[in-house]
Short mmCIF file of N, CA and C in Angstrom, two decimals:
data_model
loop_
_atom_site.label_atom_id
_atom_site.label_comp_id
_atom_site.label_asym_id
_atom_site.label_seq_id
_atom_site.Cartn_x
_atom_site.Cartn_y
_atom_site.Cartn_z
N MET A 1 0.84 -1.17 0.00
CA MET A 1 0.00 0.00 0.00
C MET A 1 0.89 1.24 0.00
N LYS A 2 0.44 2.25 -0.73
CA LYS A 2 1.14 3.53 -0.77
C LYS A 2 0.21 4.62 -0.26
N ILE A 3 0.78 5.60 0.39
CA ILE A 3 0.03 6.77 0.81
C ILE A 3 0.05 7.76 -0.35
N GLY A 4 -1.12 8.29 -0.71
CA GLY A 4 -1.21 9.21 -1.82
C GLY A 4 -1.91 10.50 -1.43
N LEU A 5 -1.84 11.48 -2.32
CA LEU A 5 -2.45 12.78 -2.08
C LEU A 5 -3.11 13.26 -3.37
N PHE A 6 -4.33 13.78 -3.25
CA PHE A 6 -5.02 14.43 -4.36
C PHE A 6 -4.43 15.83 -4.45
N THR A 7 -3.73 16.14 -5.54
CA THR A 7 -2.97 17.39 -5.60
C THR A 7 -3.84 18.64 -5.59
N ASP A 8 -5.15 18.51 -5.80
CA ASP A 8 -6.03 19.68 -5.70
C ASP A 8 -5.97 20.32 -4.31
N SER A 9 -5.55 19.56 -3.32
CA SER A 9 -5.50 20.10 -1.96
C SER A 9 -4.32 21.05 -1.75
N LEU A 10 -3.44 21.14 -2.73
CA LEU A 10 -2.29 22.04 -2.64
C LEU A 10 -2.44 23.18 -3.63
N THR A 11 -2.17 24.40 -3.19
CA THR A 11 -2.33 25.56 -4.07
C THR A 11 -1.04 25.94 -4.79
N ALA A 12 0.00 25.18 -4.60
CA ALA A 12 1.29 25.45 -5.22
C ALA A 12 1.28 25.02 -6.69
N SER A 13 2.33 25.40 -7.41
CA SER A 13 2.50 24.93 -8.78
C SER A 13 2.66 23.41 -8.76
N PHE A 14 2.56 22.79 -9.91
CA PHE A 14 2.68 21.33 -9.98
C PHE A 14 4.04 20.89 -9.44
N SER A 15 5.10 21.53 -9.87
CA SER A 15 6.44 21.18 -9.42
C SER A 15 6.58 21.35 -7.90
N GLU A 16 6.11 22.47 -7.39
CA GLU A 16 6.18 22.72 -5.94
C GLU A 16 5.31 21.73 -5.17
N ALA A 17 4.15 21.40 -5.72
CA ALA A 17 3.27 20.43 -5.06
C ALA A 17 3.94 19.07 -4.98
N LEU A 18 4.58 18.66 -6.07
CA LEU A 18 5.26 17.36 -6.07
C LEU A 18 6.42 17.36 -5.08
N ASP A 19 7.15 18.46 -5.01
CA ASP A 19 8.23 18.56 -4.02
C ASP A 19 7.68 18.44 -2.60
N TRP A 20 6.55 19.10 -2.33
CA TRP A 20 5.92 19.03 -1.01
C TRP A 20 5.52 17.59 -0.69
N VAL A 21 4.97 16.91 -1.66
CA VAL A 21 4.56 15.51 -1.48
C VAL A 21 5.76 14.66 -1.06
N VAL A 22 6.87 14.82 -1.77
CA VAL A 22 8.08 14.05 -1.45
C VAL A 22 8.59 14.40 -0.06
N GLU A 23 8.63 15.69 0.27
CA GLU A 23 9.12 16.13 1.58
C GLU A 23 8.30 15.54 2.73
N HIS A 24 7.06 15.21 2.48
CA HIS A 24 6.19 14.68 3.52
C HIS A 24 6.02 13.16 3.46
N GLY A 25 6.88 12.50 2.70
CA GLY A 25 6.90 11.04 2.68
C GLY A 25 5.72 10.40 1.96
N ILE A 26 5.03 11.16 1.16
CA ILE A 26 3.90 10.63 0.39
C ILE A 26 4.45 10.01 -0.88
N GLU A 27 3.86 8.91 -1.32
CA GLU A 27 4.45 8.14 -2.42
C GLU A 27 3.68 8.19 -3.73
N ALA A 28 2.44 8.67 -3.70
CA ALA A 28 1.61 8.64 -4.90
C ALA A 28 0.79 9.92 -4.99
N VAL A 29 0.43 10.29 -6.22
CA VAL A 29 -0.41 11.47 -6.43
C VAL A 29 -1.60 11.12 -7.32
N GLU A 30 -2.70 11.78 -7.04
CA GLU A 30 -3.92 11.73 -7.85
C GLU A 30 -4.09 13.16 -8.36
N VAL A 31 -4.27 13.31 -9.66
CA VAL A 31 -4.32 14.63 -10.27
C VAL A 31 -5.69 14.90 -10.87
N GLY A 32 -6.26 16.06 -10.55
CA GLY A 32 -7.56 16.45 -11.08
C GLY A 32 -7.45 16.94 -12.52
N THR A 33 -8.44 16.58 -13.33
CA THR A 33 -8.43 16.95 -14.75
C THR A 33 -9.55 17.91 -15.13
N GLY A 34 -10.45 18.22 -14.22
CA GLY A 34 -11.54 19.14 -14.54
C GLY A 34 -12.82 18.78 -13.81
N ASN A 35 -13.93 19.36 -14.26
CA ASN A 35 -15.24 19.27 -13.61
C ASN A 35 -15.18 19.96 -12.26
N PHE A 36 -15.41 19.27 -11.16
CA PHE A 36 -15.36 19.92 -9.85
C PHE A 36 -13.93 20.29 -9.46
N SER A 37 -12.95 19.71 -10.11
CA SER A 37 -11.54 20.03 -9.88
C SER A 37 -11.16 21.25 -10.70
N PRO A 38 -10.38 22.17 -10.13
CA PRO A 38 -9.90 23.30 -10.92
C PRO A 38 -8.82 22.90 -11.93
N ALA A 39 -8.35 21.67 -11.85
CA ALA A 39 -7.33 21.13 -12.77
C ALA A 39 -6.08 22.02 -12.80
N ALA A 40 -5.67 22.48 -11.64
CA ALA A 40 -4.53 23.38 -11.54
C ALA A 40 -3.22 22.72 -11.95
N HIS A 41 -3.16 21.40 -11.90
CA HIS A 41 -1.92 20.69 -12.20
C HIS A 41 -2.01 19.86 -13.47
N CYS A 42 -3.04 20.10 -14.28
CA CYS A 42 -3.24 19.28 -15.47
C CYS A 42 -3.97 20.08 -16.55
N ASN A 43 -3.31 20.27 -17.68
CA ASN A 43 -3.97 20.86 -18.84
C ASN A 43 -4.43 19.69 -19.70
N LEU A 44 -5.68 19.30 -19.52
CA LEU A 44 -6.21 18.08 -20.13
C LEU A 44 -6.03 18.06 -21.64
N ASP A 45 -6.43 19.11 -22.32
CA ASP A 45 -6.33 19.12 -23.78
C ASP A 45 -4.89 19.06 -24.26
N GLU A 46 -4.00 19.79 -23.60
CA GLU A 46 -2.59 19.75 -23.98
C GLU A 46 -2.02 18.34 -23.79
N LEU A 47 -2.32 17.72 -22.66
CA LEU A 47 -1.81 16.37 -22.41
C LEU A 47 -2.38 15.35 -23.40
N LEU A 48 -3.62 15.55 -23.80
CA LEU A 48 -4.22 14.63 -24.77
C LEU A 48 -3.55 14.73 -26.14
N HIS A 49 -3.17 15.93 -26.53
CA HIS A 49 -2.71 16.16 -27.90
C HIS A 49 -1.20 16.27 -28.06
N SER A 50 -0.45 16.20 -26.98
CA SER A 50 1.00 16.37 -27.08
C SER A 50 1.74 15.27 -26.34
N GLU A 51 2.43 14.45 -27.09
CA GLU A 51 3.23 13.39 -26.47
C GLU A 51 4.32 14.00 -25.60
N GLY A 52 4.88 15.12 -26.05
CA GLY A 52 5.90 15.81 -25.26
C GLY A 52 5.36 16.28 -23.92
N ALA A 53 4.13 16.79 -23.92
CA ALA A 53 3.51 17.24 -22.67
C ALA A 53 3.27 16.06 -21.74
N ARG A 54 2.82 14.93 -22.30
CA ARG A 54 2.60 13.73 -21.47
C ARG A 54 3.92 13.24 -20.89
N THR A 55 4.97 13.25 -21.70
CA THR A 55 6.28 12.81 -21.23
C THR A 55 6.78 13.72 -20.10
N ALA A 56 6.65 15.03 -20.28
CA ALA A 56 7.09 15.97 -19.24
C ALA A 56 6.27 15.81 -17.96
N PHE A 57 4.96 15.60 -18.10
CA PHE A 57 4.06 15.41 -16.96
C PHE A 57 4.49 14.19 -16.15
N MET A 58 4.68 13.07 -16.84
CA MET A 58 5.06 11.84 -16.14
C MET A 58 6.48 11.93 -15.59
N SER A 59 7.36 12.59 -16.31
CA SER A 59 8.73 12.76 -15.83
C SER A 59 8.77 13.57 -14.54
N ALA A 60 7.93 14.60 -14.46
CA ALA A 60 7.87 15.41 -13.23
C ALA A 60 7.49 14.55 -12.04
N ILE A 61 6.61 13.59 -12.26
CA ILE A 61 6.16 12.70 -11.18
C ILE A 61 7.21 11.63 -10.89
N GLU A 62 7.60 10.91 -11.92
CA GLU A 62 8.49 9.75 -11.75
C GLU A 62 9.91 10.13 -11.35
N SER A 63 10.39 11.31 -11.78
CA SER A 63 11.76 11.72 -11.42
C SER A 63 11.90 11.96 -9.92
N ARG A 64 10.79 12.11 -9.24
CA ARG A 64 10.79 12.31 -7.79
C ARG A 64 10.53 11.00 -7.04
N GLY A 65 10.45 9.90 -7.78
CA GLY A 65 10.18 8.61 -7.15
C GLY A 65 8.72 8.41 -6.80
N LEU A 66 7.84 9.23 -7.37
CA LEU A 66 6.40 9.13 -7.11
C LEU A 66 5.72 8.30 -8.19
N VAL A 67 4.50 7.88 -7.88
CA VAL A 67 3.66 7.23 -8.88
C VAL A 67 2.37 8.04 -9.04
N LEU A 68 1.84 8.01 -10.25
CA LEU A 68 0.53 8.60 -10.52
C LEU A 68 -0.48 7.51 -10.25
N SER A 69 -1.27 7.67 -9.19
CA SER A 69 -2.21 6.62 -8.80
C SER A 69 -3.53 6.73 -9.54
N ALA A 70 -3.93 7.96 -9.92
CA ALA A 70 -5.23 8.12 -10.59
C ALA A 70 -5.34 9.52 -11.18
N LEU A 71 -6.24 9.63 -12.14
CA LEU A 71 -6.72 10.93 -12.62
C LEU A 71 -8.12 11.10 -12.05
N ASN A 72 -8.47 12.31 -11.64
CA ASN A 72 -9.75 12.56 -11.00
C ASN A 72 -10.54 13.58 -11.80
N CYS A 73 -11.75 13.18 -12.22
CA CYS A 73 -12.61 14.09 -12.99
C CYS A 73 -14.01 14.15 -12.38
N ASN A 74 -14.08 14.19 -11.04
CA ASN A 74 -15.38 14.26 -10.36
C ASN A 74 -16.24 15.37 -10.94
N GLY A 75 -17.46 15.02 -11.25
CA GLY A 75 -18.42 15.97 -11.79
C GLY A 75 -19.79 15.31 -11.80
N ASN A 76 -20.78 16.02 -12.25
CA ASN A 76 -22.12 15.46 -12.32
C ASN A 76 -22.41 15.05 -13.76
N LEU A 77 -22.07 13.82 -14.10
CA LEU A 77 -22.24 13.31 -15.46
C LEU A 77 -23.70 13.21 -15.86
N LEU A 78 -24.60 13.17 -14.88
CA LEU A 78 -26.03 13.04 -15.16
C LEU A 78 -26.77 14.37 -15.02
N ASP A 79 -26.04 15.46 -14.87
CA ASP A 79 -26.67 16.78 -14.70
C ASP A 79 -27.63 17.03 -15.86
N PRO A 80 -28.89 17.35 -15.58
CA PRO A 80 -29.87 17.54 -16.64
C PRO A 80 -29.72 18.86 -17.40
N HIS A 81 -28.91 19.77 -16.89
CA HIS A 81 -28.72 21.04 -17.58
C HIS A 81 -28.06 20.78 -18.94
N PRO A 82 -28.58 21.39 -20.01
CA PRO A 82 -28.09 21.08 -21.35
C PRO A 82 -26.63 21.45 -21.61
N ALA A 83 -26.03 22.27 -20.78
CA ALA A 83 -24.61 22.59 -20.95
C ALA A 83 -23.74 21.84 -19.96
N ARG A 84 -24.19 21.76 -18.70
CA ARG A 84 -23.33 21.17 -17.66
C ARG A 84 -23.16 19.67 -17.81
N GLY A 85 -24.24 18.95 -18.06
CA GLY A 85 -24.14 17.49 -18.18
C GLY A 85 -23.20 17.06 -19.29
N PRO A 86 -23.41 17.53 -20.52
CA PRO A 86 -22.51 17.16 -21.60
C PRO A 86 -21.06 17.62 -21.37
N ALA A 87 -20.87 18.77 -20.74
CA ALA A 87 -19.51 19.24 -20.46
C ALA A 87 -18.81 18.30 -19.48
N SER A 88 -19.53 17.85 -18.45
CA SER A 88 -18.96 16.89 -17.49
C SER A 88 -18.62 15.58 -18.18
N GLN A 89 -19.50 15.13 -19.04
CA GLN A 89 -19.27 13.89 -19.78
C GLN A 89 -18.05 14.01 -20.68
N ASP A 90 -17.90 15.16 -21.34
CA ASP A 90 -16.76 15.39 -22.23
C ASP A 90 -15.45 15.28 -21.45
N ILE A 91 -15.39 15.91 -20.29
CA ILE A 91 -14.17 15.83 -19.48
C ILE A 91 -13.93 14.40 -19.01
N PHE A 92 -14.99 13.69 -18.66
CA PHE A 92 -14.84 12.29 -18.27
C PHE A 92 -14.21 11.48 -19.40
N PHE A 93 -14.77 11.58 -20.61
CA PHE A 93 -14.25 10.79 -21.73
C PHE A 93 -12.82 11.18 -22.08
N LYS A 94 -12.50 12.47 -22.02
CA LYS A 94 -11.13 12.91 -22.28
C LYS A 94 -10.18 12.37 -21.20
N THR A 95 -10.65 12.34 -19.97
CA THR A 95 -9.81 11.83 -18.87
C THR A 95 -9.54 10.35 -19.05
N VAL A 96 -10.54 9.60 -19.45
CA VAL A 96 -10.34 8.17 -19.72
C VAL A 96 -9.33 7.99 -20.86
N GLU A 97 -9.46 8.81 -21.90
CA GLU A 97 -8.52 8.73 -23.02
C GLU A 97 -7.10 9.06 -22.57
N LEU A 98 -6.96 10.09 -21.73
CA LEU A 98 -5.63 10.45 -21.22
C LEU A 98 -5.07 9.33 -20.35
N ALA A 99 -5.90 8.77 -19.49
CA ALA A 99 -5.43 7.66 -18.64
C ALA A 99 -4.89 6.53 -19.50
N HIS A 100 -5.60 6.21 -20.55
CA HIS A 100 -5.14 5.16 -21.47
C HIS A 100 -3.78 5.54 -22.07
N GLY A 101 -3.65 6.80 -22.51
CA GLY A 101 -2.40 7.26 -23.11
C GLY A 101 -1.24 7.26 -22.14
N LEU A 102 -1.53 7.37 -20.85
CA LEU A 102 -0.48 7.35 -19.83
C LEU A 102 -0.24 5.95 -19.28
N GLY A 103 -1.02 4.97 -19.74
CA GLY A 103 -0.89 3.62 -19.21
C GLY A 103 -1.45 3.49 -17.81
N LEU A 104 -2.36 4.36 -17.45
CA LEU A 104 -2.94 4.40 -16.11
C LEU A 104 -4.29 3.68 -16.13
N ASP A 105 -4.56 2.88 -15.10
CA ASP A 105 -5.80 2.10 -15.10
C ASP A 105 -6.85 2.60 -14.11
N THR A 106 -6.65 3.80 -13.54
CA THR A 106 -7.61 4.29 -12.55
C THR A 106 -8.03 5.73 -12.86
N VAL A 107 -9.35 5.91 -13.00
CA VAL A 107 -9.96 7.23 -13.15
C VAL A 107 -11.01 7.35 -12.05
N VAL A 108 -10.95 8.42 -11.28
CA VAL A 108 -11.90 8.66 -10.21
C VAL A 108 -12.97 9.62 -10.72
N THR A 109 -14.24 9.25 -10.51
CA THR A 109 -15.34 10.12 -10.89
C THR A 109 -16.51 9.84 -9.95
N MET A 110 -17.65 10.39 -10.25
CA MET A 110 -18.87 10.07 -9.51
C MET A 110 -19.99 9.96 -10.53
N SER A 111 -21.02 9.24 -10.18
CA SER A 111 -22.10 9.00 -11.13
C SER A 111 -22.88 10.27 -11.41
N GLY A 112 -23.02 11.11 -10.42
CA GLY A 112 -23.83 12.31 -10.57
C GLY A 112 -25.25 12.04 -10.16
N CYS A 113 -26.11 13.01 -10.41
CA CYS A 113 -27.51 12.90 -10.01
C CYS A 113 -28.38 13.61 -11.03
N PRO A 114 -29.38 12.94 -11.57
CA PRO A 114 -30.26 13.57 -12.55
C PRO A 114 -31.24 14.53 -11.88
N GLY A 115 -31.97 15.27 -12.69
CA GLY A 115 -33.03 16.13 -12.16
C GLY A 115 -34.18 15.28 -11.66
N ASP A 116 -35.14 15.91 -11.03
CA ASP A 116 -36.28 15.14 -10.53
C ASP A 116 -37.27 14.86 -11.67
N PRO A 117 -38.22 13.97 -11.45
CA PRO A 117 -39.13 13.55 -12.51
C PRO A 117 -39.99 14.66 -13.10
N SER A 118 -40.12 15.79 -12.41
CA SER A 118 -40.96 16.86 -12.94
C SER A 118 -40.27 17.64 -14.06
N GLY A 119 -39.03 17.29 -14.38
CA GLY A 119 -38.34 17.93 -15.48
C GLY A 119 -37.53 19.15 -15.10
N THR A 120 -37.31 19.38 -13.83
CA THR A 120 -36.52 20.52 -13.42
C THR A 120 -35.10 20.42 -13.98
N PRO A 121 -34.49 21.53 -14.36
CA PRO A 121 -33.15 21.48 -14.92
C PRO A 121 -32.04 21.40 -13.88
N TYR A 122 -32.40 21.22 -12.62
CA TYR A 122 -31.41 21.18 -11.56
C TYR A 122 -31.37 19.80 -10.92
N PRO A 123 -30.18 19.34 -10.53
CA PRO A 123 -30.10 18.04 -9.87
C PRO A 123 -30.95 18.01 -8.60
N ASN A 124 -31.49 16.87 -8.33
CA ASN A 124 -32.32 16.67 -7.15
C ASN A 124 -31.51 15.85 -6.15
N TRP A 125 -30.64 16.54 -5.41
CA TRP A 125 -29.79 15.84 -4.46
C TRP A 125 -30.64 15.37 -3.28
N PRO A 126 -30.42 14.13 -2.86
CA PRO A 126 -31.21 13.61 -1.73
C PRO A 126 -30.92 14.36 -0.44
#
C-alpha cells in the first residue's frame, strides 16, 4: 500500500506540489483533470494532444520517485442542464482517453444525479 495525495489540496504549482509531497513522505499522487476540480496541475487538452507534454508530466512525477495513482474528474455526469451534463461527460471521456495514453488504469469520478421527474433542470440531491 502507498500513501497518496489528491494534488487539488495544494495551491502550489505542480512542481512545488510534487516537491511538497516528497518532503512529507507521500508516495503517490492523484491529479484532477476538470469538472469539480480546478485542474490546476493538469492541462487536459494539452496532455491529450501532445506526447511531449505527457512525457514531461510523467517525468515530473516519476523523477521524484512518485507514482501517478489516478486521474480525478469528479463531476455530475447526469446533470440535466443542457450545458453542464454534456460538459462533465466530455471531461470524463477525455480523462479516460488520457489515462489510457499514460498507461494508467484508474480514473476517479462520480455518477452524478439527474433532475427530478418533474423535469426541473437542476439536480435533485437527496
